[in-house]
GROMACS .gro file of C-alpha atoms in nm:
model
  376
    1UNK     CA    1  25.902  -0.319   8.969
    2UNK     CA    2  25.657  -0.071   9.017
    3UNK     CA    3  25.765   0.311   9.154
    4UNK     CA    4  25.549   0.490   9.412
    5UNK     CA    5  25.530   0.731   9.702
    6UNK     CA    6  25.447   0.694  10.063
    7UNK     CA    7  25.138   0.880  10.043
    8UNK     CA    8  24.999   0.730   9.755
    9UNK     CA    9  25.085   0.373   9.855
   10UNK     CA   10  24.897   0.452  10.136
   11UNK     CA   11  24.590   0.578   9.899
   12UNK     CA   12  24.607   0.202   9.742
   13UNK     CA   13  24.573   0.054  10.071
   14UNK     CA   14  24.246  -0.094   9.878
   15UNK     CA   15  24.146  -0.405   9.717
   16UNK     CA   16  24.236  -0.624   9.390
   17UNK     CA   17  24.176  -0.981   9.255
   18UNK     CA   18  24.340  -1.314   9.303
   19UNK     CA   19  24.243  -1.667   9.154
   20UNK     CA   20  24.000  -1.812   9.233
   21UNK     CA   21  23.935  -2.183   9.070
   22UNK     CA   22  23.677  -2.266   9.288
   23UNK     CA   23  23.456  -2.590   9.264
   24UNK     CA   24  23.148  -2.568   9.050
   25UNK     CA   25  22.859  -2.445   9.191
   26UNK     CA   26  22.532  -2.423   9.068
   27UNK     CA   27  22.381  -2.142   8.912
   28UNK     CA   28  22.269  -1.803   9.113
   29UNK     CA   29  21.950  -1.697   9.141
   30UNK     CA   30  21.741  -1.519   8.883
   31UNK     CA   31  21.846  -1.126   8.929
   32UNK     CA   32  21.872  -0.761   8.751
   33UNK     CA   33  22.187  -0.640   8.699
   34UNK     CA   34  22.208  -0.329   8.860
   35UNK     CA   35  22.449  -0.072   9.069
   36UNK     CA   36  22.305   0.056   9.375
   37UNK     CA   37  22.445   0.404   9.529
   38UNK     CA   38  22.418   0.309   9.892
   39UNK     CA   39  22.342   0.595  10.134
   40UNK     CA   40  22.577   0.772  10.379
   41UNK     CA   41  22.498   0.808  10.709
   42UNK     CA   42  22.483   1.178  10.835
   43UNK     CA   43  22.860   1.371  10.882
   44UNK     CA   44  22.920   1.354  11.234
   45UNK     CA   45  23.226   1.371  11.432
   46UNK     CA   46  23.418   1.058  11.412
   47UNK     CA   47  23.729   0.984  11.622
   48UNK     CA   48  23.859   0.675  11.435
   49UNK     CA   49  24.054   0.556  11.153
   50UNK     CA   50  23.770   0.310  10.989
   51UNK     CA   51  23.773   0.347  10.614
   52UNK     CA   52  23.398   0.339  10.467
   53UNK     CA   53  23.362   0.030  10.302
   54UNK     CA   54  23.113  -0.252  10.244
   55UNK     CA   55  23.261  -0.516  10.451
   56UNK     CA   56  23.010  -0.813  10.360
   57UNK     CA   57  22.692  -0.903  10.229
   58UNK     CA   58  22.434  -1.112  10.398
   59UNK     CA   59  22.090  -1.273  10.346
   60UNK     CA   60  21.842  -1.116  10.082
   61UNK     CA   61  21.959  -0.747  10.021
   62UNK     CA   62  22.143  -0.684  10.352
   63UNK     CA   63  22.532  -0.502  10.335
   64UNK     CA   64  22.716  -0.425  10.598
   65UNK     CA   65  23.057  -0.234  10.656
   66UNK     CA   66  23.159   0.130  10.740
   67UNK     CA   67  22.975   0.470  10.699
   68UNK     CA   68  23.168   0.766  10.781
   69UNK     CA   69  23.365   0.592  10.988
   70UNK     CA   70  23.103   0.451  11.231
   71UNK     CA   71  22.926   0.093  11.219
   72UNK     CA   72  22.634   0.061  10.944
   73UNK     CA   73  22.452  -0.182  10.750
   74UNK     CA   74  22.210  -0.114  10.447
   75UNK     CA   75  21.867  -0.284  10.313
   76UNK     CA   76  21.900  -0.233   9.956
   77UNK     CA   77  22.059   0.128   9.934
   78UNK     CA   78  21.912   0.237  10.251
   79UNK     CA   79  22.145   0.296  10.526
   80UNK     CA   80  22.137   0.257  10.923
   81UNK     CA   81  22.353   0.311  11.207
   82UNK     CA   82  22.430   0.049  11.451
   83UNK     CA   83  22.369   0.250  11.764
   84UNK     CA   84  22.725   0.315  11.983
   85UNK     CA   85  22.750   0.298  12.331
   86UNK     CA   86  22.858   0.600  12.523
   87UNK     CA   87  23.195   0.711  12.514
   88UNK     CA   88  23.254   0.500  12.158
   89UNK     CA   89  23.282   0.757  11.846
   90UNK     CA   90  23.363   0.529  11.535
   91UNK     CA   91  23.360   0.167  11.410
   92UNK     CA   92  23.294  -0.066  11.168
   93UNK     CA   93  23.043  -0.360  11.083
   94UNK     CA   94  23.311  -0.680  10.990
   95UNK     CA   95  23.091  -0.957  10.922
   96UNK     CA   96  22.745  -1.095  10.895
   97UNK     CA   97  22.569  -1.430  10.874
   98UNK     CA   98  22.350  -1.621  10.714
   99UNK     CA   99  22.098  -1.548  11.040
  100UNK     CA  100  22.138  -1.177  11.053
  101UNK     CA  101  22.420  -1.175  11.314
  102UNK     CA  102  22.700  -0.911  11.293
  103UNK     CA  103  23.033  -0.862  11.401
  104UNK     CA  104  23.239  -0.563  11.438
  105UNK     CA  105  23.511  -0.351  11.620
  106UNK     CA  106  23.450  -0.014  11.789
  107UNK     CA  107  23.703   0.232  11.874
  108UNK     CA  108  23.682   0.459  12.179
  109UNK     CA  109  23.710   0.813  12.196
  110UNK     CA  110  24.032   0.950  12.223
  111UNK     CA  111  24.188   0.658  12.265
  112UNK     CA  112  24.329   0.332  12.106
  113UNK     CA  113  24.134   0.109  12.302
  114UNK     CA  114  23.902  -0.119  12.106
  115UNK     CA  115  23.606  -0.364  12.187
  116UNK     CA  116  23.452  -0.630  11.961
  117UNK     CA  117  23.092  -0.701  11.923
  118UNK     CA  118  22.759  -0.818  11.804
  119UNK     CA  119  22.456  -0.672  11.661
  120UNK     CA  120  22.111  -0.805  11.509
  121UNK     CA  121  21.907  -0.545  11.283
  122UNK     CA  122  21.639  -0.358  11.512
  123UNK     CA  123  21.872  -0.399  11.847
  124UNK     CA  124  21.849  -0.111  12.107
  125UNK     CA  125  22.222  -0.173  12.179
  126UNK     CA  126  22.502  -0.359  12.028
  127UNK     CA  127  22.626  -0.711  12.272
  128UNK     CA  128  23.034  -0.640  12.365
  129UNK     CA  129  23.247  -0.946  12.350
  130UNK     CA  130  23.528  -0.761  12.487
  131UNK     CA  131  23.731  -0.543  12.759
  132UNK     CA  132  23.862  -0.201  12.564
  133UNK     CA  133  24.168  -0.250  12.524
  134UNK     CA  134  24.463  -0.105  12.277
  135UNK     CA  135  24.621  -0.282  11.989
  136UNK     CA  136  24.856  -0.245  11.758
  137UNK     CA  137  24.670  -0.393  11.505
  138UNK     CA  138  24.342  -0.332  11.346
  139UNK     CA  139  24.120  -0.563  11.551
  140UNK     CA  140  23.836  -0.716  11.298
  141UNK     CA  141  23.589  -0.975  11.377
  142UNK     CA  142  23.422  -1.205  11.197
  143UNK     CA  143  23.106  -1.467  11.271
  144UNK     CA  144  23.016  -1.762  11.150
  145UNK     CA  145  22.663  -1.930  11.052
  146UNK     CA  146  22.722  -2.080  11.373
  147UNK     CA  147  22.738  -1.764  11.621
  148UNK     CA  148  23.073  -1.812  11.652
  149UNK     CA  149  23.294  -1.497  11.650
  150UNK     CA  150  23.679  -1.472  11.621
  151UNK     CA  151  23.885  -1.136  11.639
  152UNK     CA  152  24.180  -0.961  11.812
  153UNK     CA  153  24.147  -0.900  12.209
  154UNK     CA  154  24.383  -0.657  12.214
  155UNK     CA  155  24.736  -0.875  12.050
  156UNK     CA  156  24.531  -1.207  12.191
  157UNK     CA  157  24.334  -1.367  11.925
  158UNK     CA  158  24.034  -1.525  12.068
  159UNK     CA  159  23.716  -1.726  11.949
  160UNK     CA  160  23.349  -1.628  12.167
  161UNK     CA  161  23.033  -1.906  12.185
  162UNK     CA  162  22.736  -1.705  12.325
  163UNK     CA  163  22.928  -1.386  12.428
  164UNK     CA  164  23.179  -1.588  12.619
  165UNK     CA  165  23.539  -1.681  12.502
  166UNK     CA  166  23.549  -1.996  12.458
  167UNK     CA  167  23.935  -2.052  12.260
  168UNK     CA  168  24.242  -1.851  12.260
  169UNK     CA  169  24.401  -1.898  11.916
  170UNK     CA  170  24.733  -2.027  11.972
  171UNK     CA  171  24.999  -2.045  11.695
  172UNK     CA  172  25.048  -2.367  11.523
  173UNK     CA  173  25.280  -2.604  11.709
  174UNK     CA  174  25.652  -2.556  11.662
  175UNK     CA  175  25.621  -2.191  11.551
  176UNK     CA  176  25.942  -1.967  11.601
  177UNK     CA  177  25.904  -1.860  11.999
  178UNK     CA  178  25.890  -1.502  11.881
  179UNK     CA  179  25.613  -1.531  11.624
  180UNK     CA  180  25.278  -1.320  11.676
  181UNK     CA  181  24.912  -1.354  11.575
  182UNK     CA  182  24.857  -1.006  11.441
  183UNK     CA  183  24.484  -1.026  11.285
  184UNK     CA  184  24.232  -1.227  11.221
  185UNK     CA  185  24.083  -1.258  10.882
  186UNK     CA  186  23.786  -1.418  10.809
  187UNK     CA  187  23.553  -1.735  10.947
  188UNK     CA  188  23.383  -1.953  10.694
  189UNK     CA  189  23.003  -2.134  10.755
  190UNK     CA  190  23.164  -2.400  10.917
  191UNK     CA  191  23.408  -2.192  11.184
  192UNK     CA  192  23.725  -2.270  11.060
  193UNK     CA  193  23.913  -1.952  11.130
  194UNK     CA  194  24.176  -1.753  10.946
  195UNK     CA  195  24.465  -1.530  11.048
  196UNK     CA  196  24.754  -1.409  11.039
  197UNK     CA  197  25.123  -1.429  11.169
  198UNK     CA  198  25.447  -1.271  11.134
  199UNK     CA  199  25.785  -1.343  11.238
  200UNK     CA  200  26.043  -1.016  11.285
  201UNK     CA  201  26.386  -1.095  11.428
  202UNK     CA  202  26.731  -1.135  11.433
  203UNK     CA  203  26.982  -1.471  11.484
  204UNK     CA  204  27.325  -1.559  11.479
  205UNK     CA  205  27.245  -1.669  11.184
  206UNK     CA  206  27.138  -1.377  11.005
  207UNK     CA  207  26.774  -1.226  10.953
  208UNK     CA  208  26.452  -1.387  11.014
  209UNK     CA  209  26.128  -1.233  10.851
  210UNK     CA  210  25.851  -1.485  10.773
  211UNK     CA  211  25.504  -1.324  10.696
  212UNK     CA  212  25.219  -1.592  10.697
  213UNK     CA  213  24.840  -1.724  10.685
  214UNK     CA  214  24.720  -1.924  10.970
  215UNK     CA  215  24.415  -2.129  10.973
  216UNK     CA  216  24.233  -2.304  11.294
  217UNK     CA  217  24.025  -2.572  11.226
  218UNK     CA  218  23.621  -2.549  11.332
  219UNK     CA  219  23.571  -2.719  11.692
  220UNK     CA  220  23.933  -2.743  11.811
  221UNK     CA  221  24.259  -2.856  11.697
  222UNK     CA  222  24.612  -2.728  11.654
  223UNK     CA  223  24.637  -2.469  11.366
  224UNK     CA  224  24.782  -2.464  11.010
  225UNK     CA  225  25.014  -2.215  10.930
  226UNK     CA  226  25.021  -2.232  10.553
  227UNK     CA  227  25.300  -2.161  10.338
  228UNK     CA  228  25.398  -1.750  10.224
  229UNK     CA  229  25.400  -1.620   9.910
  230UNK     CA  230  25.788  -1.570   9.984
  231UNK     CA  231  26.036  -1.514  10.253
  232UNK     CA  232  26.333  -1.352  10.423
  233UNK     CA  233  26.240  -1.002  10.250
  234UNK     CA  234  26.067  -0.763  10.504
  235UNK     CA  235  25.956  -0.550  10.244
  236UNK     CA  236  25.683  -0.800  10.153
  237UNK     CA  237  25.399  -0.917  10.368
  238UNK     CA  238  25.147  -1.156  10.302
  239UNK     CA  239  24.793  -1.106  10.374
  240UNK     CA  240  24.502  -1.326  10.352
  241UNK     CA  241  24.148  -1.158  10.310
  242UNK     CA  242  23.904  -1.451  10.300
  243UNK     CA  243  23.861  -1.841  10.331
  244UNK     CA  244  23.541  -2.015  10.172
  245UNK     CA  245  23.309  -2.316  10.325
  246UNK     CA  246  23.612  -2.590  10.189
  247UNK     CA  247  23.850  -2.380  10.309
  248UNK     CA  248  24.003  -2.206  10.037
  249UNK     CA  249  24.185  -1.872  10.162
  250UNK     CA  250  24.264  -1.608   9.926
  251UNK     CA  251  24.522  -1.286  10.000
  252UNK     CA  252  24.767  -1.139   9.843
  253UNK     CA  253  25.187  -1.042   9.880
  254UNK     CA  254  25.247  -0.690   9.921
  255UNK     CA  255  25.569  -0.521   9.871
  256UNK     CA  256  25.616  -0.184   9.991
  257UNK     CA  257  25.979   0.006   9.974
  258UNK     CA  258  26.078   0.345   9.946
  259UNK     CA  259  25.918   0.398   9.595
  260UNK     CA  260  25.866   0.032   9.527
  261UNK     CA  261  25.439  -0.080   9.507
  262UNK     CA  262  25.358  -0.428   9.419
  263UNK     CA  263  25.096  -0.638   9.496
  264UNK     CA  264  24.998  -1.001   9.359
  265UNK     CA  265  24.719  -1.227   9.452
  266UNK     CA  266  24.716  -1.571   9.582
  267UNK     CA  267  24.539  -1.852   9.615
  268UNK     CA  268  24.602  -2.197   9.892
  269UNK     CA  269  24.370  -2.460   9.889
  270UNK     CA  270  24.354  -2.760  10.177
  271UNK     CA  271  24.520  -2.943  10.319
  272UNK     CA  272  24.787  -2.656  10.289
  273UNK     CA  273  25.068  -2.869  10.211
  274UNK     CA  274  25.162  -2.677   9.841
  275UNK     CA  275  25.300  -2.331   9.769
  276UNK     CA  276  25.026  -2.116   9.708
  277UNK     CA  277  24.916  -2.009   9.315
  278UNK     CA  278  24.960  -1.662   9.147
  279UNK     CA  279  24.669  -1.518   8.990
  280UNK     CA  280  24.727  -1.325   8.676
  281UNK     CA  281  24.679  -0.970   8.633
  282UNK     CA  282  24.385  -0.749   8.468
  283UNK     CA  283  24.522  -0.708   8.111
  284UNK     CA  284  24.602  -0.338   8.094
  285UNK     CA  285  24.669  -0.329   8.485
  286UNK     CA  286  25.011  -0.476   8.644
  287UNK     CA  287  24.907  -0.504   8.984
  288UNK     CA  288  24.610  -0.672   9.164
  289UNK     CA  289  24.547  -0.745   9.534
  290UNK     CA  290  24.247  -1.004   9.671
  291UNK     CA  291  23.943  -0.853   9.895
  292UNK     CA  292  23.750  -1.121   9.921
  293UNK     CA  293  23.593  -1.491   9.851
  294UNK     CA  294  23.261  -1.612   9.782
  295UNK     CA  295  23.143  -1.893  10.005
  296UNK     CA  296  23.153  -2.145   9.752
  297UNK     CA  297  23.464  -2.019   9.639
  298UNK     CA  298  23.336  -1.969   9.282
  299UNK     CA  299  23.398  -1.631   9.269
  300UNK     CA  300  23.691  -1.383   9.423
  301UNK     CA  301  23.644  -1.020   9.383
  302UNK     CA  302  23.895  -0.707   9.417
  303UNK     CA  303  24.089  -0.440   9.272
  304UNK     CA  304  24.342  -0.405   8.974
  305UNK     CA  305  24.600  -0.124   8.936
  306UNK     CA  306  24.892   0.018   8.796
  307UNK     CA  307  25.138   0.223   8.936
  308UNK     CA  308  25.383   0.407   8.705
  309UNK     CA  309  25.659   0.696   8.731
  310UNK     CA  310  25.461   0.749   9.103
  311UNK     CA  311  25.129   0.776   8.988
  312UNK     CA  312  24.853   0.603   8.855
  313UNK     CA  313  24.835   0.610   8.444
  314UNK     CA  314  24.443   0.459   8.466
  315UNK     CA  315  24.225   0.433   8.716
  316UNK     CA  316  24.180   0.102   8.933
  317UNK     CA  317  23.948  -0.154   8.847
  318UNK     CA  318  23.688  -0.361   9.075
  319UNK     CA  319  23.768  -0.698   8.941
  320UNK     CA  320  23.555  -1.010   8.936
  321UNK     CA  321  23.689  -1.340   8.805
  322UNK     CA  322  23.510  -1.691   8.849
  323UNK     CA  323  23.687  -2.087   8.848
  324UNK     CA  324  23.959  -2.044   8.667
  325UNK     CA  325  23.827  -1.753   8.369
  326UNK     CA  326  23.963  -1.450   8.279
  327UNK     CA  327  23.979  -1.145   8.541
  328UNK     CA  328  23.684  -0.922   8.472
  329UNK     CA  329  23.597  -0.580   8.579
  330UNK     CA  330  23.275  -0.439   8.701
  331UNK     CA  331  23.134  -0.079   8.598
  332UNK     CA  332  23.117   0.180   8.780
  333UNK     CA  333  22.794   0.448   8.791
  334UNK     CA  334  23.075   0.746   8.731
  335UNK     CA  335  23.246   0.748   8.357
  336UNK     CA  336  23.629   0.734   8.445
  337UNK     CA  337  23.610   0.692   8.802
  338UNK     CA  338  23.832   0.495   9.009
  339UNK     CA  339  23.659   0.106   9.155
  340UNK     CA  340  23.697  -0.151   9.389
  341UNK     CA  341  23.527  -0.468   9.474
  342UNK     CA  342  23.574  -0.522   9.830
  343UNK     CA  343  23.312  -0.841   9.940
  344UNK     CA  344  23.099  -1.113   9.699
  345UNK     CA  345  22.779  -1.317   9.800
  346UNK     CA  346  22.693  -1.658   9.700
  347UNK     CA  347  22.376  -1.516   9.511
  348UNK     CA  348  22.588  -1.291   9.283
  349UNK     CA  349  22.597  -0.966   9.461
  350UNK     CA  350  22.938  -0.744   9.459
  351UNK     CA  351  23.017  -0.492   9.763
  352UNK     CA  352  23.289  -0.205   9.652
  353UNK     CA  353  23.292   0.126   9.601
  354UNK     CA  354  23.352   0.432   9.360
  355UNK     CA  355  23.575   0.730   9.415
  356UNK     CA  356  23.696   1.064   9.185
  357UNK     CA  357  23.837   1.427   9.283
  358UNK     CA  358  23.423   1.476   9.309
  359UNK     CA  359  23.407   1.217   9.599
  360UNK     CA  360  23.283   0.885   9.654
  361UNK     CA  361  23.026   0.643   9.689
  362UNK     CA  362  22.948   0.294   9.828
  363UNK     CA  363  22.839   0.077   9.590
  364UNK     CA  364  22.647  -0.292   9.527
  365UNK     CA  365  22.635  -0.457   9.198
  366UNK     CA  366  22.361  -0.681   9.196
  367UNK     CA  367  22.347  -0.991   8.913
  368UNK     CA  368  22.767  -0.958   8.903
  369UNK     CA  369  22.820  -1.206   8.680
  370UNK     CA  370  22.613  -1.052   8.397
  371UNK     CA  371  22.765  -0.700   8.450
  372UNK     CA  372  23.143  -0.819   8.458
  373UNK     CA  373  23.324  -0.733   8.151
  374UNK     CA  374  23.607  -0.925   8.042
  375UNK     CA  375  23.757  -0.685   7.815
  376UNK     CA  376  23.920  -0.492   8.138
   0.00000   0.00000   0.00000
C-alpha cells in the first residue's frame, strides 16, 4: 500500500500506463523525433474546472485539448482558441477525427450547467449538441470517423447523428435497478462507444459497490458491461480511458482512502467475457494509471508514479509501452521535471505534458517510438 494525502492525491489526478498487447500493425511513418512546447493561449478569466491538457491528436500535426482552461487545438506548436459563445467562460476540446471534426464540453459562467459540441478548424462558431444543463459528472464527448458523437446530457448519456440525438445509452440488460451511467469515455473509428457505470447501495444483504466499464456496440444493440478490476470495496473505482478500432478498452483501478494512493492499469479485450489483465509497473515506479490507446491498439500511453511516506520520492513518468514490451518512458524538454503522456496517434505522435515548481508546459513528442527509453 501506498500512503498519501488528500491534496496530493488530488495533484495525481493525472495519467499512467496499462498493457497494451495490441495486434501488429505495420510500421509508422517516416518521422523526427522531436518534443514540441505547444503554445498557451492568452491568461484570461476562466470560470471552469478544465485541466489543460492535450486531449487527442488528429490528422497530420493537429492536437487538441485544453488551454487555460478554455477549448483549443494546435497546428504543430501553434495554438488557437475555439471561439465560445456568449455567456460560456471555459471548456475543453475532447476528441477529434480523422476528418477534422471535434468534440467538446463547455461550461457556463457561474454555473454548473454544461453543453456539448462540435467544431471544424476555421468555424465562426462552435455547433451545440445540447441544452445547458448541470451534472454531477464531468461531461466529455467524443466523435467518431463517422460524425458520430457520444457524451453526458446532463446524468443521460446520449449518442448525436448530424446534431440530432439519435440513441440514449441505456445500461446493459439486467443491470442492478439502481446502477448509473456516470461518463462516457471514448468512441473508436467504427462508433462503438465506451462508458462507464457504478453501482452504490445498500441490501439486506449487506453492501453493494460495483464500479464498471460499459461498452455499446456501433449501430445499435444492447450494451456490454465488462467485468471490474474488483468489487465490493468502495474505495476503488474503475475507470476506462480509451477503446481502439477492435475494441480493446484500456483504464485503470484506483484506490483512494484516507492516506491510501494506488492505481494499476488494465487491459479487456472482446468479446468481454474474461477478467481483465494487469499491466506491470515502470521499474523504479510502483504505481501507473492508463490515459489512453492508440487506434490500432499497438501502443497505450500514460503516467508512472510513486507515492511514499505522503510524497513523491521521483518525479512521474510519461510512459509508452507497445504489444506486449517493456513500459518505456518518454523525455521531457525540462531535466528533472515531472511527465505525463495523456493521448497517442496511429502515426507515432505522443500528447502529455511537463510540469515543475517553475510551471508547465503542453507537450507533443513526435516519432515516440524512437524517443521512448526503456531504461525508466
Amino acid at each position: 500500500m501506498k500512503h498519501t494525502t488528500a491534496a496530493a492525491a488530488a495533484a495525481v489526478a493525472l495519467a499512467g500506463l496499462i498493457t497494451a498487447a495490441g495486434p501488429a500493425a505495420a510500421a509508422p511513418p517516416p518521422c523526427t523525433p522531436d518534443v514540441l512546447r505547444l503554445e498557451a493561449l492568452p491568461a484570461g478569466a476562466p470560470g471552469g474546472s478544465f485541466v489543460d491538457r492535450v486531449n487527442a491528436l488528429g490528422k497530420g500535426d493537429l492536437a487538441v485539448g485544453t488551454s487555460r482552461q478554455q477549448p483549443a487545438y494546435w497546428r504543430g506548436a501553434r495554438v488557437h482558441a475555439v471561439p465560445l459563445p456568449a455567456g460560456y467562460t471555459s471548456g475543453e476540446v475532447r476528441s477529434v477525427n480523422a476528418k477534422g471534426l471535434m468534440a467538446g464540453t463547455l461550461k457556463q459562467a457561474g454555473s454548473e450547467n454544461r453543453v456539448l459540441f462540435t467544431y471544424r478548424q476555421g468555424a465562426a462558431a462552435v455547433r451545440l449538441l445540447s441544452a445547458p444543463a448541470p451534472s454531477p459528472y464531468e461531461g466529455k464527448a467524443f466523435v467518431s470517423d463517422t460524425g458520430h458523437v457520444a457524451g453526458l446530457d446532463g446524468t443521460v448519456a446520449r449518442e448525436w447523428v448530424n446534431g440530432q440525438p439519435v440513441r440514449t445509452l441505456e445500461l446493459p440488460p439486467g443491470s442492478d435497478p439502481q446502477a448509473r451511467i456516470t461518463e462516457v469515455n471514448g468512441i473508436n473509428k467504427r462508433g462503438d462507444i465506451l462508458g462507464s457505470a457504478l453501482v452504490h447501495h445498500e441490501t439486506q444483504d449487506g453492501f453493494v459497490y460495483r464500479s464498471y466499464p460499459v461498452v455499446w456496440p456501433a449501430g445499435g444493440g444492447p450494451a456490454r458491461g465488462l467485468v471490474p478490476a474488483s468489487e465490493g470495496d468502495y474505495s476503488r473505482t474503475t475507470e476506462p480511458t480509451g477503446i481502439d478500432n477492435a475494441g480493446t478498452v484500456v483504464g485503470h483501478e484506483s484506490e483512494g482512502w484516507r492516506d491510501i494512493r494506488r492505481d494499476v492499469g488494465h487491459l479487456w479485450r472482446a468479446p468481454y467475457t474474461a477478467a481483465p489483465a494487469p499491466s506491470p509497473d515502470l521499474p523504479g515506479q510502483s504505481e501507473l494509471i492508463a490515459h489512453a490507446i492508440s487506434p490500432t491498439g499497438r501502443v497505450v500511453v500514460g503516467m508512472a508514479y510513486s507515492w511514499e511516506d505522503f510524497g513523491y520520492p521521483k518525479p512521474t513518468q510519461a510512459t509508452y509501452r507497445t504489444g506486449n514490451g517493456p513500459v518505456r518512458t518518454l523525455p521531457t524538454p525540462t531535466a528533472g521535471a515531472h511527465g505525463e503522456a495523456t493521448s497517442v496517434s496511429g502515426d507515432d505522435r505522443v500528447g502529455g505534458a511537463e510540469w515543475s515548481p517553475a510551471g508547465g508546459r503542453l507537450l507533443v513528442w513526435t516519432c515516440a517510438s524512437k524517443q521512448a527509453d526503456a531504461k525508466g
